[in-house]
mmCIF file of C-alpha atoms in Angstrom:
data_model
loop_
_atom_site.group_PDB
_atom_site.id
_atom_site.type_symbol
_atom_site.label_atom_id
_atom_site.label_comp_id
_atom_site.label_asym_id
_atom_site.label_seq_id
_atom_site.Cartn_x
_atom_site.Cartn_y
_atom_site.Cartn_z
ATOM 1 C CA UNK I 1 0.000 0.000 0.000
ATOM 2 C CA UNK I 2 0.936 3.588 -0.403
ATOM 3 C CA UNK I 3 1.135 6.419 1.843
ATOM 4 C CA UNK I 4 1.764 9.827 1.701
ATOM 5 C CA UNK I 5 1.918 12.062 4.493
ATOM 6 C CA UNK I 6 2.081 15.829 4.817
ATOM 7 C CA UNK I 7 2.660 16.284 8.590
ATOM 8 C CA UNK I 8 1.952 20.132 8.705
ATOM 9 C CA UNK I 9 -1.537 21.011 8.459
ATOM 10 C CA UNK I 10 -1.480 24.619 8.347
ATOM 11 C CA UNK I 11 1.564 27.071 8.030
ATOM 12 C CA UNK I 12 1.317 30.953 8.081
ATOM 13 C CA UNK I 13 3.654 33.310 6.886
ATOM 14 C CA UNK I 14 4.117 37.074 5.879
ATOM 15 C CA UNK I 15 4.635 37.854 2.332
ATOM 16 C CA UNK I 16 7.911 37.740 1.157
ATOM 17 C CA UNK I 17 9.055 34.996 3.461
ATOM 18 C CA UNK I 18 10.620 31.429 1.950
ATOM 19 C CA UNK I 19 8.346 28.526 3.515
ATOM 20 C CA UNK I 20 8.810 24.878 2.746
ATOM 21 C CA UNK I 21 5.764 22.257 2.934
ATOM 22 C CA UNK I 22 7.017 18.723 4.226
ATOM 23 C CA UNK I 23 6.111 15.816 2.394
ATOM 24 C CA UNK I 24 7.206 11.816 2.839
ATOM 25 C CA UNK I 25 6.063 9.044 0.933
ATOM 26 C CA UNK I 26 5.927 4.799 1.853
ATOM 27 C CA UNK I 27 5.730 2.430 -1.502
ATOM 28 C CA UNK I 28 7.327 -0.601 -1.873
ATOM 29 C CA UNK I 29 7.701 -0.092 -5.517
ATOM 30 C CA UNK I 30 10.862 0.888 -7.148
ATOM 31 C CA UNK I 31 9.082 2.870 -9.870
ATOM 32 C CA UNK I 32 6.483 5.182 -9.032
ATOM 33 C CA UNK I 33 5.452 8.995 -9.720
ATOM 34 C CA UNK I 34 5.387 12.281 -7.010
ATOM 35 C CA UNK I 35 2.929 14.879 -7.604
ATOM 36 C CA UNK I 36 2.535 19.116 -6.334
ATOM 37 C CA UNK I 37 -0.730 19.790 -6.634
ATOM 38 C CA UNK I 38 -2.314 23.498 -5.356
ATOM 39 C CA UNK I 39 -6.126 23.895 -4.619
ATOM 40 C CA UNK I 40 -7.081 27.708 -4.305
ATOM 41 C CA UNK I 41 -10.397 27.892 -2.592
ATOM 42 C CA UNK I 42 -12.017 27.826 -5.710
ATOM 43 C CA UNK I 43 -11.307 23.970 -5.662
ATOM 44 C CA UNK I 44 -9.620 23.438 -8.940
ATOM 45 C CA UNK I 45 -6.689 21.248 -8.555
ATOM 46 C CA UNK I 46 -3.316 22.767 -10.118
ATOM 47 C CA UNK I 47 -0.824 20.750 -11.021
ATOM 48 C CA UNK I 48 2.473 22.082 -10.273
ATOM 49 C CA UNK I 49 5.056 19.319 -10.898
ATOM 50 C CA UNK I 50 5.255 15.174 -11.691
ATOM 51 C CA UNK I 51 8.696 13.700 -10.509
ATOM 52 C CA UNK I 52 9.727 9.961 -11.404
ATOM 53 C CA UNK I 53 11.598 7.690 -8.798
ATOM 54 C CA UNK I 54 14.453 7.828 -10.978
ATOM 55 C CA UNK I 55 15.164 11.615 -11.093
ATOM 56 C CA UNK I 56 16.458 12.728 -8.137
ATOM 57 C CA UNK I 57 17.420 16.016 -9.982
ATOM 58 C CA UNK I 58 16.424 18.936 -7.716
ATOM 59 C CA UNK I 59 13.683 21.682 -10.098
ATOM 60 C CA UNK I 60 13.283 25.333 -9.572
ATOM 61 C CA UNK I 61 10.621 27.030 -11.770
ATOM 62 C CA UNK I 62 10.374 30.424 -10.745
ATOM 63 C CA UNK I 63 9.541 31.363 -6.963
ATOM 64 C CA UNK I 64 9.421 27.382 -6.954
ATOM 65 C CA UNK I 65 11.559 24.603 -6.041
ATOM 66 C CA UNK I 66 11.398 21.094 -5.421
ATOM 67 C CA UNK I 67 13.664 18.707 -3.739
ATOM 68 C CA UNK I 68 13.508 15.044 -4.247
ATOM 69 C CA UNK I 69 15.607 13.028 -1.769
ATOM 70 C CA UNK I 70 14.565 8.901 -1.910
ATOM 71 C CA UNK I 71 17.106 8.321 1.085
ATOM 72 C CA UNK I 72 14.787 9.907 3.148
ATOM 73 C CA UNK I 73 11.284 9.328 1.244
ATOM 74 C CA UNK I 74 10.638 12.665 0.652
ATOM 75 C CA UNK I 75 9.862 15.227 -2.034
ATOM 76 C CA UNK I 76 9.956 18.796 0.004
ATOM 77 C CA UNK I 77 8.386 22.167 -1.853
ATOM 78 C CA UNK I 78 9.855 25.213 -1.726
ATOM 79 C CA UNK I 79 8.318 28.772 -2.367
ATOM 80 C CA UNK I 80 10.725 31.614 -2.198
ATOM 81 C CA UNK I 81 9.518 35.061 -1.611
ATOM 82 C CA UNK I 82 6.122 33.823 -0.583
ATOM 83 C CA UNK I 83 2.713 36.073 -2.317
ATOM 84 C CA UNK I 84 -0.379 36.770 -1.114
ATOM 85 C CA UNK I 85 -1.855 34.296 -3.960
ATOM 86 C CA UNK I 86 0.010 31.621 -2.986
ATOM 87 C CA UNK I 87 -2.438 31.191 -0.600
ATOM 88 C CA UNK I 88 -4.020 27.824 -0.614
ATOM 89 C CA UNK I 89 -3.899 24.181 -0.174
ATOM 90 C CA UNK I 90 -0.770 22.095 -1.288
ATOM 91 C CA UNK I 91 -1.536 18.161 -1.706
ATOM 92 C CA UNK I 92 1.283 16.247 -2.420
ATOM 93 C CA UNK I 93 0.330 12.782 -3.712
ATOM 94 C CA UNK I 94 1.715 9.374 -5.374
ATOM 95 C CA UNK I 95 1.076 7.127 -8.055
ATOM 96 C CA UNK I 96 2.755 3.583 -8.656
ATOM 97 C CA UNK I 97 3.181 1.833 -11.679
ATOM 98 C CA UNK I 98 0.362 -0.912 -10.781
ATOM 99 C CA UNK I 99 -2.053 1.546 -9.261
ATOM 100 C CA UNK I 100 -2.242 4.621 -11.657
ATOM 101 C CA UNK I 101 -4.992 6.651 -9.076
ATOM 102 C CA UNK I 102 -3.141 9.016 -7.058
ATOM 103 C CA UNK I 103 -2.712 8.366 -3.276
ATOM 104 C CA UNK I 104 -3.257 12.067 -1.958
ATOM 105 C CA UNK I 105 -1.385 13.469 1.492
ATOM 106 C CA UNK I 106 -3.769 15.322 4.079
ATOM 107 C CA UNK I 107 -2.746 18.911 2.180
ATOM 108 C CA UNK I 108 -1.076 21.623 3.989
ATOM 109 C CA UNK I 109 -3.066 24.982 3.839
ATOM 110 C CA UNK I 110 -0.862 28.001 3.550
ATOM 111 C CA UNK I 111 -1.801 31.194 4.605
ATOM 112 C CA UNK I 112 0.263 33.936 3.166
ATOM 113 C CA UNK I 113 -0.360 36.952 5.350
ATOM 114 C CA UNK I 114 0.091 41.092 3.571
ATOM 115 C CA UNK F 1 -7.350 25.521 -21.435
ATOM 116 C CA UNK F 2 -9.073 23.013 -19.332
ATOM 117 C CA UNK F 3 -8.551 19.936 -21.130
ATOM 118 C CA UNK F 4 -11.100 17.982 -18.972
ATOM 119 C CA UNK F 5 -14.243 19.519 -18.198
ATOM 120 C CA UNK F 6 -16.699 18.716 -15.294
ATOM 121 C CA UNK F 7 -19.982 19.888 -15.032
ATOM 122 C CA UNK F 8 -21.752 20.255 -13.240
ATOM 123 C CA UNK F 9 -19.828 22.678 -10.822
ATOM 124 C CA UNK F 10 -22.013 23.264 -8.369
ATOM 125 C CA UNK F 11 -25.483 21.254 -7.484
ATOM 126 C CA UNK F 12 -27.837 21.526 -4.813
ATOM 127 C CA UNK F 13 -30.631 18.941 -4.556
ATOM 128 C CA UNK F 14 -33.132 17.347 -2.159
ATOM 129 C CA UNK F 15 -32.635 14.301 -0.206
ATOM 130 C CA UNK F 16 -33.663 11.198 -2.306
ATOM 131 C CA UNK F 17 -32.636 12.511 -5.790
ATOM 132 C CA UNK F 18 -30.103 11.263 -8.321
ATOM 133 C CA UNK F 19 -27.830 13.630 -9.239
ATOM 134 C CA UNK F 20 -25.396 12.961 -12.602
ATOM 135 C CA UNK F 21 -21.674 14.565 -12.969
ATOM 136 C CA UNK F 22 -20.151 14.323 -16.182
ATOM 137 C CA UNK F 23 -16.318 14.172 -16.890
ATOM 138 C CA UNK F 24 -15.075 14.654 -20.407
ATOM 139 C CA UNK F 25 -11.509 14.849 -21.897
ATOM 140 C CA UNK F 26 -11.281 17.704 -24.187
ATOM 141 C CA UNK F 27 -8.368 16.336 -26.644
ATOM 142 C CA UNK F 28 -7.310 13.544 -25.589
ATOM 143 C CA UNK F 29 -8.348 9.817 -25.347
ATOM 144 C CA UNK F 30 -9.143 9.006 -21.892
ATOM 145 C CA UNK F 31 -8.794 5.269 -21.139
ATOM 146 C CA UNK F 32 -8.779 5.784 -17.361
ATOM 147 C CA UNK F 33 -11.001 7.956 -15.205
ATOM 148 C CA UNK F 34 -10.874 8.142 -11.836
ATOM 149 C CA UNK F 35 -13.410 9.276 -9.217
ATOM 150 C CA UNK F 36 -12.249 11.448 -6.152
ATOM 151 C CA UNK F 37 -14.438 12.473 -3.043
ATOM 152 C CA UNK F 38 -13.360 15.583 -0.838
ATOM 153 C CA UNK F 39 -14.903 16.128 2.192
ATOM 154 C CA UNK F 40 -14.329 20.049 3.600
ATOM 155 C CA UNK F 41 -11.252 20.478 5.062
ATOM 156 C CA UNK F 42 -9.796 16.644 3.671
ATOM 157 C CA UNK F 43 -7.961 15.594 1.225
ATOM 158 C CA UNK F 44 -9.066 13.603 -1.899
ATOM 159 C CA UNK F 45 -10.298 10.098 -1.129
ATOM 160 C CA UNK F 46 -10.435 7.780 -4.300
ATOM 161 C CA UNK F 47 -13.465 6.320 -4.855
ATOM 162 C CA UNK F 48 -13.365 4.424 -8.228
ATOM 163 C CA UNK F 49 -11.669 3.792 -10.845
ATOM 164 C CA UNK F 50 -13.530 3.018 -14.326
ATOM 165 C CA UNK F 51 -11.433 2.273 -17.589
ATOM 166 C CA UNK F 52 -13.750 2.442 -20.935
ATOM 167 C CA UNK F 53 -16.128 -0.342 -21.817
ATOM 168 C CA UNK F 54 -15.639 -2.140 -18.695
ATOM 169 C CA UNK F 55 -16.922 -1.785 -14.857
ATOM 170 C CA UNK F 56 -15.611 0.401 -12.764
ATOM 171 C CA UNK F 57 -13.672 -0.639 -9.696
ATOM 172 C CA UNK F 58 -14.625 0.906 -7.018
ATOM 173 C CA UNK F 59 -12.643 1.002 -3.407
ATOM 174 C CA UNK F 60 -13.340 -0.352 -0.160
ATOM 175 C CA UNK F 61 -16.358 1.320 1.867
ATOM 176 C CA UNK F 62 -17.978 2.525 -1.551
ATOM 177 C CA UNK F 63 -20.943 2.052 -2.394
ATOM 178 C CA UNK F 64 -21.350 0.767 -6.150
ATOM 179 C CA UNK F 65 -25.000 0.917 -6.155
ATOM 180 C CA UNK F 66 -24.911 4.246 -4.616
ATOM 181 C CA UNK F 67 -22.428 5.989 -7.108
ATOM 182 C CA UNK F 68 -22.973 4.547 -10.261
ATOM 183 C CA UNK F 69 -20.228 5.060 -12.909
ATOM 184 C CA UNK F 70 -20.610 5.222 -16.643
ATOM 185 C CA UNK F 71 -17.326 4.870 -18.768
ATOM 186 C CA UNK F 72 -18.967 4.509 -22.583
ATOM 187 C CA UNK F 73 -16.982 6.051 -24.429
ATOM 188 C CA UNK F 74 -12.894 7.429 -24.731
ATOM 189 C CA UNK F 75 -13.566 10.829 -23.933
ATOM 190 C CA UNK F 76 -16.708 10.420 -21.267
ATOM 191 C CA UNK F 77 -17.646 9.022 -17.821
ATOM 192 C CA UNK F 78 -20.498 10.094 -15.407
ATOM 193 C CA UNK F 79 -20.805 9.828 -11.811
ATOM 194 C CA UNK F 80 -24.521 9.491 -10.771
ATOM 195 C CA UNK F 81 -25.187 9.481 -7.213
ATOM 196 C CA UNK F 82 -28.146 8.127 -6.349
ATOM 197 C CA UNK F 83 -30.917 8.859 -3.789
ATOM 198 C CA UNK F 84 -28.436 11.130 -2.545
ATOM 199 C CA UNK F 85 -28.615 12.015 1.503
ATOM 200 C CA UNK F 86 -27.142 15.180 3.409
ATOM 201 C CA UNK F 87 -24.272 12.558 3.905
ATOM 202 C CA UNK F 88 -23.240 12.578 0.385
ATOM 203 C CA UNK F 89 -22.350 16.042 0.214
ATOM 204 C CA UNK F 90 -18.865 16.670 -0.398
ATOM 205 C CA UNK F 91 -16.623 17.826 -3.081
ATOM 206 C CA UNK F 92 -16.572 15.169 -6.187
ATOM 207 C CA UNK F 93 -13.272 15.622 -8.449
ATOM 208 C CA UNK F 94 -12.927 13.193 -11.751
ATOM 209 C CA UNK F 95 -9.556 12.518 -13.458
ATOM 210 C CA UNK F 96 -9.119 11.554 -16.650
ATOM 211 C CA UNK F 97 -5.541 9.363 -17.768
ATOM 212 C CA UNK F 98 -4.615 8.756 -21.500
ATOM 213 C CA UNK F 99 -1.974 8.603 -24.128
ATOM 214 C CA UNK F 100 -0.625 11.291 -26.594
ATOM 215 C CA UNK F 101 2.699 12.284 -26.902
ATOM 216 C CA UNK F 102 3.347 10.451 -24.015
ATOM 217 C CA UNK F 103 0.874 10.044 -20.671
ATOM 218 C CA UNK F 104 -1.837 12.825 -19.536
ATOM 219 C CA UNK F 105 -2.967 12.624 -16.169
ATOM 220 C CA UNK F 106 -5.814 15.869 -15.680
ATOM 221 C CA UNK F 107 -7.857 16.489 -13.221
ATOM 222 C CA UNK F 108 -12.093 18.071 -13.918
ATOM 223 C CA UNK F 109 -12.561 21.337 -11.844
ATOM 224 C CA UNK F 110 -14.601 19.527 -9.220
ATOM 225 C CA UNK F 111 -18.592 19.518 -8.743
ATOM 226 C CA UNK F 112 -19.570 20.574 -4.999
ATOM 227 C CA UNK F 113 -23.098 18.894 -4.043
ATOM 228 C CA UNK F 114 -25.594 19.943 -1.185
ATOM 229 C CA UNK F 115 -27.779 17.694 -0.783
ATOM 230 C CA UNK F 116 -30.730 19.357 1.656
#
């Protein structure tokens, strides 16, 4: 079974600030996907980034950055410079090769204060 | 643009009514959708999974003759929740996977139901 588990629930900053949302994974199989997904309240989902077990390669698009570490099971997001819009909730979620439906975490809700 | 639409967005019924969600792919084949369920404040709970011209497989604690899914055709599957009860509100997402120029996973734009 998978798991996926974003331990902070809520996380408030002041704009401008860097803030990084926590996320750790459990699969026992060797090949599977990571997903960044943001829902503003709105409740569209946004798809922000798709990582494959085998790229470890760190991303940065924009204000963004993501970094993949399997030693530790975890795939940790990054927002520099934090906006007011950035304001939502952040799923982070998992997909194996056997099981293409995406196991979602709990979502951390940011709050970007002015 | 949105390259799979759900519609409806937003329903609000009485207690004991179907209500029907449709999920279609926009330009792509979809030979996978995939129901979600949302509950405020929670994250997205998979509910089924249909792939087209067969039954949908739906996960444990689901109720298949409650939420019956339709997968006819490539680019369309419905969600009809039936005799629906305060208890079935929640958020209901679809997902659509296919093929073309290498795998599309998208997600609908979600269909909030009040059921009164």
């Amino acid at each position: 079974a998978q798991k996926v588990t974003q331990a902070q629930t809520e996380i408030s900053v002041v704009e401008k600030e860097d803030v990084t949302l926590d996320c750790v994974y459990e699969t026992r199989d060797t090949t599977y996907y990571l997903f960044w997904y943001k829902q503003p309240p709105s409740g569209e989902l946004v798809f922000l980034i798709r990582r494959n077990s085998f790229d470890e390669q760190n991303e940065i698009s924009g204000r963004y950055s993501w970094n993949f570490q399997k030693s530790t099971s975890s795939f940790n997001f990054t927002i520099t410079a934090s906006q007011v819009v950035d304001s939502a909730v952040y799923f982070c979620a998992l997909s194996v090769t056997g099981r293409r439906a995406l196991t979602f975490g709990s979502g951390t809700r940011l709050q970007v204060q002015p | 643009g949105a390259v799979v639409s759900q519609h409806p967005s937003r329903v609000i019924c009485k207690s004991g009514t179907s209500v029907k969600i449709e999920c279609r792919s926009l330009d792509f084949q979809a030979t996978t959708m995939f129901w979600y369920r949302q509950f405020p404040k929670q994250s997205l709970m998979l509910m089924a999974t249909s792939n087209e011209g067969s039954k949908a497989t739906y996960e444990q604690g689901v109720e298949k003759d409650k939420f019956l899914i339709n997968h006819a055709s490539l680019t369309l599957s419905t969600l009809t929740v039936t005799s629906a009860h305060p208890e079935d509100s929640s958020f209901y997402i679809c997902s659509a996977r296919g093929w073309g120029g290498g795998e599309k996973l998208f997600f609908g734009s979600g269909t909030q139901l009040s059921v009164l």
